[in-house]
PDB file of C-alpha atoms in Angstrom:
ATOM      1  CA  MET H  20      20.062 -51.738   7.766  1.00  0.00           C
ATOM      2  CA  SER H  21      18.168 -52.221  10.369  1.00  0.00           C
ATOM      3  CA  ASP H  22      14.735 -50.549  11.036  1.00  0.00           C
ATOM      4  CA  ALA H  23      16.739 -48.414  13.603  1.00  0.00           C
ATOM      5  CA  ALA H  24      19.417 -47.521  11.748  1.00  0.00           C
ATOM      6  CA  LYS H  25      17.221 -46.329   9.142  1.00  0.00           C
ATOM      7  CA  LYS H  26      14.837 -44.231  11.392  1.00  0.00           C
ATOM      8  CA  LYS H  27      17.904 -42.423  12.754  1.00  0.00           C
ATOM      9  CA  THR H  28      19.261 -41.857   8.901  1.00  0.00           C
ATOM     10  CA  GLY H  29      15.436 -40.343   8.066  1.00  0.00           C
ATOM     11  CA  LYS H  30      15.855 -38.089  11.484  1.00  0.00           C
ATOM     12  CA  GLY H  31      19.267 -37.061  10.037  1.00  0.00           C
ATOM     13  CA  GLU H  32      17.965 -36.303   6.656  1.00  0.00           C
ATOM     14  CA  LEU H  33      14.981 -34.425   7.684  1.00  0.00           C
ATOM     15  CA  ARG H  34      17.137 -32.240  10.170  1.00  0.00           C
ATOM     16  CA  GLU H  35      19.497 -31.316   7.397  1.00  0.00           C
ATOM     17  CA  THR H  36      16.540 -30.246   4.862  1.00  0.00           C
ATOM     18  CA  ILE H  37      15.200 -28.284   7.899  1.00  0.00           C
ATOM     19  CA  VAL H  38      18.591 -26.356   8.198  1.00  0.00           C
ATOM     20  CA  ILE H  39      18.706 -25.755   4.583  1.00  0.00           C
ATOM     21  CA  ILE H  40      15.361 -24.083   4.268  1.00  0.00           C
ATOM     22  CA  VAL H  41      16.305 -21.973   7.428  1.00  0.00           C
ATOM     23  CA  GLN H  42      19.047 -20.965   5.856  1.00  0.00           C
ATOM     24  CA  ALA H  43      17.745 -20.288   2.200  1.00  0.00           C
ATOM     25  CA  LEU H  44      15.126 -17.966   4.083  1.00  0.00           C
ATOM     26  CA  LEU H  45      17.535 -16.233   6.629  1.00  0.00           C
ATOM     27  CA  ILE H  46      20.202 -15.770   3.205  1.00  0.00           C
ATOM     28  CA  ALA H  47      16.704 -14.085   1.562  1.00  0.00           C
ATOM     29  CA  LEU H  48      15.763 -12.016   4.720  1.00  0.00           C
ATOM     30  CA  VAL H  49      19.050 -10.729   4.354  1.00  0.00           C
ATOM     31  CA  PHE H  50      19.203  -9.654   0.737  1.00  0.00           C
ATOM     32  CA  ARG H  51      15.878  -8.448   0.871  1.00  0.00           C
ATOM     33  CA  THR H  52      16.868  -6.141   3.941  1.00  0.00           C
ATOM     34  CA  PHE H  53      20.173  -4.934   2.450  1.00  0.00           C
ATOM     35  CA  ALA H  54      20.650  -5.454  -0.810  1.00  0.00           C
ATOM     36  CA  PHE H  55      17.436  -5.472  -2.940  1.00  0.00           C
ATOM     37  CA  GLU H  56      13.779  -5.734  -2.177  1.00  0.00           C
ATOM     38  CA  PRO H  57      10.704  -6.580  -4.922  1.00  0.00           C
ATOM     39  CA  PHE H  58       8.130  -4.335  -5.445  1.00  0.00           C
ATOM     40  CA  SER H  59       5.149  -4.268  -7.727  1.00  0.00           C
ATOM     41  CA  ILE H  60       3.706  -1.250  -9.643  1.00  0.00           C
ATOM     42  CA  PRO H  61      -0.533  -1.729  -9.396  1.00  0.00           C
ATOM     43  CA  THR H  62      -1.316   1.870 -10.182  1.00  0.00           C
ATOM     44  CA  ALA H  63      -1.135   3.953 -13.145  1.00  0.00           C
ATOM     45  CA  SER H  64       0.770   6.954 -11.496  1.00  0.00           C
ATOM     46  CA  MET H  65       3.898   6.415 -13.011  1.00  0.00           C
ATOM     47  CA  GLN H  66       2.994   5.394 -16.532  1.00  0.00           C
ATOM     48  CA  SER H  67       4.151   4.793 -19.082  1.00  0.00           C
ATOM     49  CA  ASN H  68       8.041   4.701 -17.335  1.00  0.00           C
ATOM     50  CA  LEU H  69       6.302   2.037 -15.257  1.00  0.00           C
ATOM     51  CA  MET H  70       3.534   0.638 -16.123  1.00  0.00           C
ATOM     52  CA  ILE H  71       0.773  -1.275 -14.102  1.00  0.00           C
ATOM     53  CA  GLY H  72       1.787  -5.044 -13.809  1.00  0.00           C
ATOM     54  CA  ASP H  73       5.677  -3.857 -13.840  1.00  0.00           C
ATOM     55  CA  TYR H  74       8.008  -5.949 -10.760  1.00  0.00           C
ATOM     56  CA  ILE H  75      10.956  -3.717  -9.709  1.00  0.00           C
ATOM     57  CA  LEU H  76      13.480  -4.030  -7.499  1.00  0.00           C
ATOM     58  CA  ALA H  77      14.726  -1.400  -5.533  1.00  0.00           C
ATOM     59  CA  SER H  78      18.429  -1.078  -3.932  1.00  0.00           C
ATOM     60  CA  LYS H  79      18.167  -0.473  -0.484  1.00  0.00           C
ATOM     61  CA  TYR H  80      21.956   0.684  -0.142  1.00  0.00           C
ATOM     62  CA  SER H  81      21.545   3.571  -2.414  1.00  0.00           C
ATOM     63  CA  TYR H  82      19.991   5.647   0.558  1.00  0.00           C
ATOM     64  CA  GLY H  83      21.185   3.812   3.409  1.00  0.00           C
ATOM     65  CA  TYR H  84      18.846   2.344   5.920  1.00  0.00           C
ATOM     66  CA  SER H  85      16.036   3.238   8.368  1.00  0.00           C
ATOM     67  CA  ARG H  86      13.459   1.472  10.080  1.00  0.00           C
ATOM     68  CA  TYR H  87      11.353   1.939   6.571  1.00  0.00           C
ATOM     69  CA  SER H  88      13.926  -0.293   5.041  1.00  0.00           C
ATOM     70  CA  LEU H  89      13.386  -3.554   7.302  1.00  0.00           C
ATOM     71  CA  PRO H  90      10.939  -5.895   7.078  1.00  0.00           C
ATOM     72  CA  TYR H  91       8.810  -4.252   9.737  1.00  0.00           C
ATOM     73  CA  SER H  92       8.861  -0.886   9.939  1.00  0.00           C
ATOM     74  CA  GLU H  93       7.674  -1.069  13.624  1.00  0.00           C
ATOM     75  CA  VAL H  94      10.518  -1.314  14.793  1.00  0.00           C
ATOM     76  CA  PRO H  95      11.573   1.847  17.609  1.00  0.00           C
ATOM     77  CA  TRP H  96      14.589   3.222  15.594  1.00  0.00           C
ATOM     78  CA  ASN H  97      14.171   6.505  14.659  1.00  0.00           C
ATOM     79  CA  GLY H  98      17.086   8.445  11.777  1.00  0.00           C
ATOM     80  CA  ARG H  99      18.868   6.980   8.946  1.00  0.00           C
ATOM     81  CA  ILE H 100      22.744   5.498   8.860  1.00  0.00           C
ATOM     82  CA  MET H 101      25.211   4.920   6.000  1.00  0.00           C
ATOM     83  CA  GLY H 102      22.613   7.377   4.015  1.00  0.00           C
ATOM     84  CA  ASN H 103      23.156   9.251   0.156  1.00  0.00           C
ATOM     85  CA  ALA H 104      20.723  11.610  -0.190  1.00  0.00           C
ATOM     86  CA  PRO H 105      18.421  11.229  -3.041  1.00  0.00           C
ATOM     87  CA  GLN H 106      18.680  12.969  -6.318  1.00  0.00           C
ATOM     88  CA  ARG H 107      16.689  14.901  -8.474  1.00  0.00           C
ATOM     89  CA  GLY H 108      14.655  12.615 -11.181  1.00  0.00           C
ATOM     90  CA  ASP H 109      15.471   9.804  -8.948  1.00  0.00           C
ATOM     91  CA  ILE H 110      12.607   7.134  -8.901  1.00  0.00           C
ATOM     92  CA  ALA H 111      12.161   6.190  -5.300  1.00  0.00           C
ATOM     93  CA  VAL H 112      10.224   3.925  -2.952  1.00  0.00           C
ATOM     94  CA  ILE H 113       8.570   5.926  -0.222  1.00  0.00           C
ATOM     95  CA  ARG H 114       6.414   5.489   2.749  1.00  0.00           C
ATOM     96  CA  PRO H 115       4.577   8.486   2.883  1.00  0.00           C
ATOM     97  CA  VAL H 116       3.599   9.894   6.716  1.00  0.00           C
ATOM     98  CA  PRO H 117       0.074   9.150   6.579  1.00  0.00           C
ATOM     99  CA  GLN H 118       0.002   6.337   4.846  1.00  0.00           C
ATOM    100  CA  SER H 119       0.582   2.479   5.629  1.00  0.00           C
ATOM    101  CA  GLU H 120       1.881   1.320   2.134  1.00  0.00           C
ATOM    102  CA  ASN H 121       4.974   1.999  -0.236  1.00  0.00           C
ATOM    103  CA  TYR H 122       4.569   4.482  -2.655  1.00  0.00           C
ATOM    104  CA  VAL H 123       6.651   4.487  -5.884  1.00  0.00           C
ATOM    105  CA  LYS H 124       7.059   8.089  -7.406  1.00  0.00           C
ATOM    106  CA  ARG H 125       9.815  10.346  -8.616  1.00  0.00           C
ATOM    107  CA  VAL H 126      12.250  12.988  -6.396  1.00  0.00           C
ATOM    108  CA  ILE H 127      11.084  16.154  -7.822  1.00  0.00           C
ATOM    109  CA  GLY H 128      11.996  18.751  -5.039  1.00  0.00           C
ATOM    110  CA  LEU H 129      15.374  18.767  -2.826  1.00  0.00           C
ATOM    111  CA  PRO H 130      15.143  20.427   0.609  1.00  0.00           C
ATOM    112  CA  GLY H 131      14.629  24.152   0.686  1.00  0.00           C
ATOM    113  CA  ASP H 132      13.277  23.967  -3.288  1.00  0.00           C
ATOM    114  CA  GLN H 133       9.922  25.889  -3.870  1.00  0.00           C
ATOM    115  CA  ILE H 134       7.651  23.955  -6.510  1.00  0.00           C
ATOM    116  CA  GLN H 135       4.779  24.768  -8.053  1.00  0.00           C
ATOM    117  CA  MET H 136       2.504  23.959 -11.119  1.00  0.00           C
ATOM    118  CA  ILE H 137       1.240  26.054 -13.318  1.00  0.00           C
ATOM    119  CA  ASP H 138      -1.064  25.653 -16.206  1.00  0.00           C
ATOM    120  CA  GLY H 139       0.311  22.086 -16.149  1.00  0.00           C
ATOM    121  CA  ARG H 140       4.074  23.282 -16.136  1.00  0.00           C
ATOM    122  CA  LEU H 141       6.161  22.262 -13.478  1.00  0.00           C
ATOM    123  CA  THR H 142       8.350  25.135 -12.120  1.00  0.00           C
ATOM    124  CA  ILE H 143      11.301  24.663  -9.449  1.00  0.00           C
ATOM    125  CA  ASN H 144      12.606  27.837  -8.117  1.00  0.00           C
ATOM    126  CA  GLY H 145      10.629  30.131  -9.908  1.00  0.00           C
ATOM    127  CA  GLU H 146      11.879  28.528 -13.436  1.00  0.00           C
ATOM    128  CA  ALA H 147       9.923  26.375 -15.703  1.00  0.00           C
ATOM    129  CA  VAL H 148      11.070  23.003 -16.201  1.00  0.00           C
ATOM    130  CA  PRO H 149      11.474  22.772 -20.046  1.00  0.00           C
ATOM    131  CA  ARG H 150       8.999  20.097 -21.248  1.00  0.00           C
ATOM    132  CA  GLU H 151       8.922  19.373 -25.342  1.00  0.00           C
ATOM    133  CA  GLU H 152       5.707  17.688 -26.559  1.00  0.00           C
ATOM    134  CA  VAL H 153       5.937  14.110 -27.748  1.00  0.00           C
ATOM    135  CA  GLY H 154       2.723  13.496 -28.961  1.00  0.00           C
ATOM    136  CA  ASN H 155      -0.762  11.816 -28.193  1.00  0.00           C
ATOM    137  CA  THR H 156      -1.458   8.449 -27.456  1.00  0.00           C
ATOM    138  CA  VAL H 157      -3.780   6.461 -25.287  1.00  0.00           C
ATOM    139  CA  ASP H 158      -3.439   5.026 -22.008  1.00  0.00           C
ATOM    140  CA  ARG H 159      -5.150   2.752 -19.842  1.00  0.00           C
ATOM    141  CA  ASP H 160      -5.575   3.883 -15.988  1.00  0.00           C
ATOM    142  CA  SER H 161      -6.135   1.634 -12.904  1.00  0.00           C
ATOM    143  CA  SER H 162      -9.669   0.990 -13.348  1.00  0.00           C
ATOM    144  CA  GLY H 163      -8.845  -0.504 -17.198  1.00  0.00           C
ATOM    145  CA  VAL H 164     -10.677   2.413 -18.836  1.00  0.00           C
ATOM    146  CA  ASP H 165      -8.817   3.727 -22.063  1.00  0.00           C
ATOM    147  CA  ILE H 166      -8.105   7.518 -21.946  1.00  0.00           C
ATOM    148  CA  PRO H 167      -6.237   9.789 -24.268  1.00  0.00           C
ATOM    149  CA  VAL H 168      -3.302  11.589 -23.125  1.00  0.00           C
ATOM    150  CA  ILE H 169      -0.411  14.156 -24.172  1.00  0.00           C
ATOM    151  CA  GLU H 170       3.194  12.821 -23.512  1.00  0.00           C
ATOM    152  CA  TYR H 171       5.685  15.505 -22.960  1.00  0.00           C
ATOM    153  CA  ARG H 172       9.533  15.277 -22.217  1.00  0.00           C
ATOM    154  CA  GLU H 173      10.575  16.487 -19.304  1.00  0.00           C
ATOM    155  CA  THR H 174      14.059  17.567 -18.262  1.00  0.00           C
ATOM    156  CA  LEU H 175      14.831  19.048 -14.871  1.00  0.00           C
ATOM    157  CA  PRO H 176      17.805  21.237 -14.023  1.00  0.00           C
ATOM    158  CA  ASN H 177      19.993  18.395 -13.717  1.00  0.00           C
ATOM    159  CA  GLY H 178      19.786  16.951 -16.847  1.00  0.00           C
ATOM    160  CA  VAL H 179      17.803  14.239 -15.772  1.00  0.00           C
ATOM    161  CA  SER H 180      15.128  14.004 -18.415  1.00  0.00           C
ATOM    162  CA  TYR H 181      11.807  11.469 -19.064  1.00  0.00           C
ATOM    163  CA  VAL H 182       8.593  11.018 -20.216  1.00  0.00           C
ATOM    164  CA  THR H 183       5.201  12.269 -18.688  1.00  0.00           C
ATOM    165  CA  GLN H 184       1.956  12.154 -19.414  1.00  0.00           C
ATOM    166  CA  GLU H 185      -1.107  14.812 -19.229  1.00  0.00           C
ATOM    167  CA  ILE H 186      -4.883  14.494 -19.681  1.00  0.00           C
ATOM    168  CA  SER H 187      -4.961  18.673 -19.754  1.00  0.00           C
ATOM    169  CA  ASP H 188      -3.233  21.265 -18.450  1.00  0.00           C
ATOM    170  CA  ASN H 189      -6.109  22.677 -16.281  1.00  0.00           C
ATOM    171  CA  ALA H 190      -6.681  19.030 -14.295  1.00  0.00           C
ATOM    172  CA  GLN H 191      -6.832  18.581 -10.133  1.00  0.00           C
ATOM    173  CA  PHE H 192      -3.565  20.140  -8.775  1.00  0.00           C
ATOM    174  CA  ASP H 193      -2.195  21.488 -12.742  1.00  0.00           C
ATOM    175  CA  ASN H 194      -2.379  25.125 -10.908  1.00  0.00           C
ATOM    176  CA  THR H 195      -1.161  25.113  -7.205  1.00  0.00           C
ATOM    177  CA  GLY H 196       0.414  27.587  -4.615  1.00  0.00           C
ATOM    178  CA  VAL H 197       4.037  27.362  -4.128  1.00  0.00           C
ATOM    179  CA  TYR H 198       5.241  24.275  -1.937  1.00  0.00           C
ATOM    180  CA  THR H 199       8.537  25.071  -0.010  1.00  0.00           C
ATOM    181  CA  VAL H 200      10.060  21.765   1.037  1.00  0.00           C
ATOM    182  CA  PRO H 201      11.200  21.466   4.311  1.00  0.00           C
ATOM    183  CA  PRO H 202      14.746  20.736   5.631  1.00  0.00           C
ATOM    184  CA  GLY H 203      15.368  17.028   5.378  1.00  0.00           C
ATOM    185  CA  HIS H 204      12.135  16.480   3.242  1.00  0.00           C
ATOM    186  CA  TYR H 205      11.465  16.089  -0.563  1.00  0.00           C
ATOM    187  CA  PHE H 206       8.689  16.578  -3.049  1.00  0.00           C
ATOM    188  CA  MET H 207       8.068  13.511  -4.978  1.00  0.00           C
ATOM    189  CA  MET H 208       5.606  13.528  -7.928  1.00  0.00           C
ATOM    190  CA  GLY H 209       4.149  10.945 -10.426  1.00  0.00           C
ATOM    191  CA  ASP H 210       4.821  10.959 -14.152  1.00  0.00           C
ATOM    192  CA  ASN H 211       1.562  10.252 -14.666  1.00  0.00           C
ATOM    193  CA  ARG H 212       0.601  14.267 -13.533  1.00  0.00           C
ATOM    194  CA  ASP H 213      -3.106  13.831 -13.732  1.00  0.00           C
ATOM    195  CA  ARG H 214      -3.879  10.638 -11.972  1.00  0.00           C
ATOM    196  CA  SER H 215      -1.265  11.048  -9.278  1.00  0.00           C
ATOM    197  CA  LEU H 216      -1.826  11.359  -5.447  1.00  0.00           C
ATOM    198  CA  ASP H 217       1.937  12.380  -4.877  1.00  0.00           C
ATOM    199  CA  SER H 218       2.976  15.542  -2.317  1.00  0.00           C
ATOM    200  CA  ARG H 219       1.166  18.101  -4.164  1.00  0.00           C
ATOM    201  CA  SER H 220      -1.643  16.636  -1.813  1.00  0.00           C
ATOM    202  CA  LEU H 221      -0.239  17.598   1.397  1.00  0.00           C
ATOM    203  CA  SER H 222      -2.866  15.517   3.380  1.00  0.00           C
ATOM    204  CA  ALA H 223      -2.579  12.286   1.519  1.00  0.00           C
ATOM    205  CA  VAL H 224       1.080  12.297   0.895  1.00  0.00           C
ATOM    206  CA  GLY H 225       2.752  16.019   1.563  1.00  0.00           C
ATOM    207  CA  TYR H 226       6.713  16.173   2.066  1.00  0.00           C
ATOM    208  CA  VAL H 227       8.350  12.833   2.382  1.00  0.00           C
ATOM    209  CA  PRO H 228      10.905  12.699   5.199  1.00  0.00           C
ATOM    210  CA  PHE H 229      14.581  11.346   3.864  1.00  0.00           C
ATOM    211  CA  GLU H 230      14.375   8.960   7.028  1.00  0.00           C
ATOM    212  CA  ASN H 231      10.941   7.335   4.898  1.00  0.00           C
ATOM    213  CA  PHE H 232      12.735   6.082   2.010  1.00  0.00           C
ATOM    214  CA  VAL H 233      12.541   2.672   1.672  1.00  0.00           C
ATOM    215  CA  GLY H 234      14.712   2.022  -1.507  1.00  0.00           C
ATOM    216  CA  LYS H 235      15.883   3.500  -5.250  1.00  0.00           C
ATOM    217  CA  ALA H 236      14.052   1.763  -8.044  1.00  0.00           C
ATOM    218  CA  GLU H 237      16.817   0.260 -10.265  1.00  0.00           C
ATOM    219  CA  TRP H 238      15.219  -2.442 -12.819  1.00  0.00           C
ATOM    220  CA  ARG H 239      12.306  -4.130 -14.116  1.00  0.00           C
ATOM    221  CA  PHE H 240      12.525  -7.911 -13.819  1.00  0.00           C
ATOM    222  CA  PHE H 241       9.140  -8.687 -14.767  1.00  0.00           C
ATOM    223  CA  SER H 242       6.136  -7.086 -16.583  1.00  0.00           C
ATOM    224  CA  ILE H 243       2.518  -8.491 -17.157  1.00  0.00           C
ATOM    225  CA  THR H 244      -0.578  -6.897 -18.052  1.00  0.00           C
ATOM    226  CA  ASP H 245      -3.662  -6.091 -16.489  1.00  0.00           C
ATOM    227  CA  ASN H 246      -2.337  -6.767 -12.796  1.00  0.00           C
ATOM    228  CA  ILE H 247      -2.786 -10.322 -13.738  1.00  0.00           C
ATOM    229  CA  PRO H 248      -0.860 -12.678 -10.726  1.00  0.00           C
ATOM    230  CA  PRO H 249       2.451 -13.884 -12.017  1.00  0.00           C
ATOM    231  CA  TRP H 250       1.890 -17.456 -10.483  1.00  0.00           C
ATOM    232  CA  GLN H 251      -0.898 -17.747 -12.984  1.00  0.00           C
ATOM    233  CA  ILE H 252       1.772 -19.055 -15.897  1.00  0.00           C
ATOM    234  CA  TRP H 253      -0.969 -20.470 -18.059  1.00  0.00           C
ATOM    235  CA  ARG H 254      -1.801 -16.830 -18.691  1.00  0.00           C
ATOM    236  CA  TRP H 255       1.294 -15.453 -19.545  1.00  0.00           C
ATOM    237  CA  PRO H 256       1.288 -16.364 -23.080  1.00  0.00           C
ATOM    238  CA  GLY H 257      -0.218 -12.998 -25.008  1.00  0.00           C
ATOM    239  CA  ASN H 258       0.288 -11.166 -21.388  1.00  0.00           C
ATOM    240  CA  VAL H 259       4.395 -10.994 -20.258  1.00  0.00           C
ATOM    241  CA  ARG H 260       5.832  -7.653 -21.973  1.00  0.00           C
ATOM    242  CA  PHE H 261       9.030  -9.523 -22.278  1.00  0.00           C
ATOM    243  CA  ASP H 262      10.729  -6.342 -23.703  1.00  0.00           C
ATOM    244  CA  ARG H 263      10.083  -4.526 -20.372  1.00  0.00           C
ATOM    245  CA  MET H 264      11.920  -7.257 -18.532  1.00  0.00           C
ATOM    246  CA  PHE H 265      15.510  -6.999 -17.228  1.00  0.00           C
ATOM    247  CA  THR H 266      15.673  -3.227 -18.238  1.00  0.00           C
ATOM    248  CA  SER H 267      16.652  -0.252 -15.779  1.00  0.00           C
ATOM    249  CA  VAL H 268      13.511   2.036 -14.808  1.00  0.00           C
ATOM    250  CA  TYR H 269      15.326   5.000 -16.301  1.00  0.00           C
ATOM    251  CA  GLN H 270      15.044   3.993 -20.071  1.00  0.00           C
TER     252      GLN H 270
END
């Protein structure tokens, strides 16, 4: 084969490689925008249901699409299309209005609900949500400090049940006024009740508009201790939590 032919063949192979890479990136972008997007859990606010170092997949189609569902939320588009309303007890990825980062919290209050905390007990529309003590354990917070906690199983009015954590029943946000959820908004809380910045802080999170929902958390696909970067494969032995991988976030 002549040098000119080899050069022409080399250019063709390079062009094909570039086309394949571009196609793969476009497929990944479409998948992330319209199907599922991965998120990491960097804080203790949802422990022990979602632990620091868990990696989850959130479905975009569950709640439909808004500009917050897109890779770049600066797109000049208001509203939501093809949206199914969040249900009480859903774990959702949200973008609180005052914040520039995504949060992962549980849907507690629906539009029109009245939410209040009384001595650490969640009340919805004047009725205390049933909770059953599970036991005492030790939990590691976002700073790596081990703290004794009490675990409770809480059951919402629609039957959704999950485990919460409390350091005590008289911590910040354990006694609040009544929050009345505005139309088109939702009240979000972390399962780690005394270490979660959520809708109980109206200035930091507050009521979350439906438009600001990014997706519904569905599965854990990876989990590693101490927020170790997953690309540090040499640290996987002894640190990867295999029992949490490929499991539903609602288990």
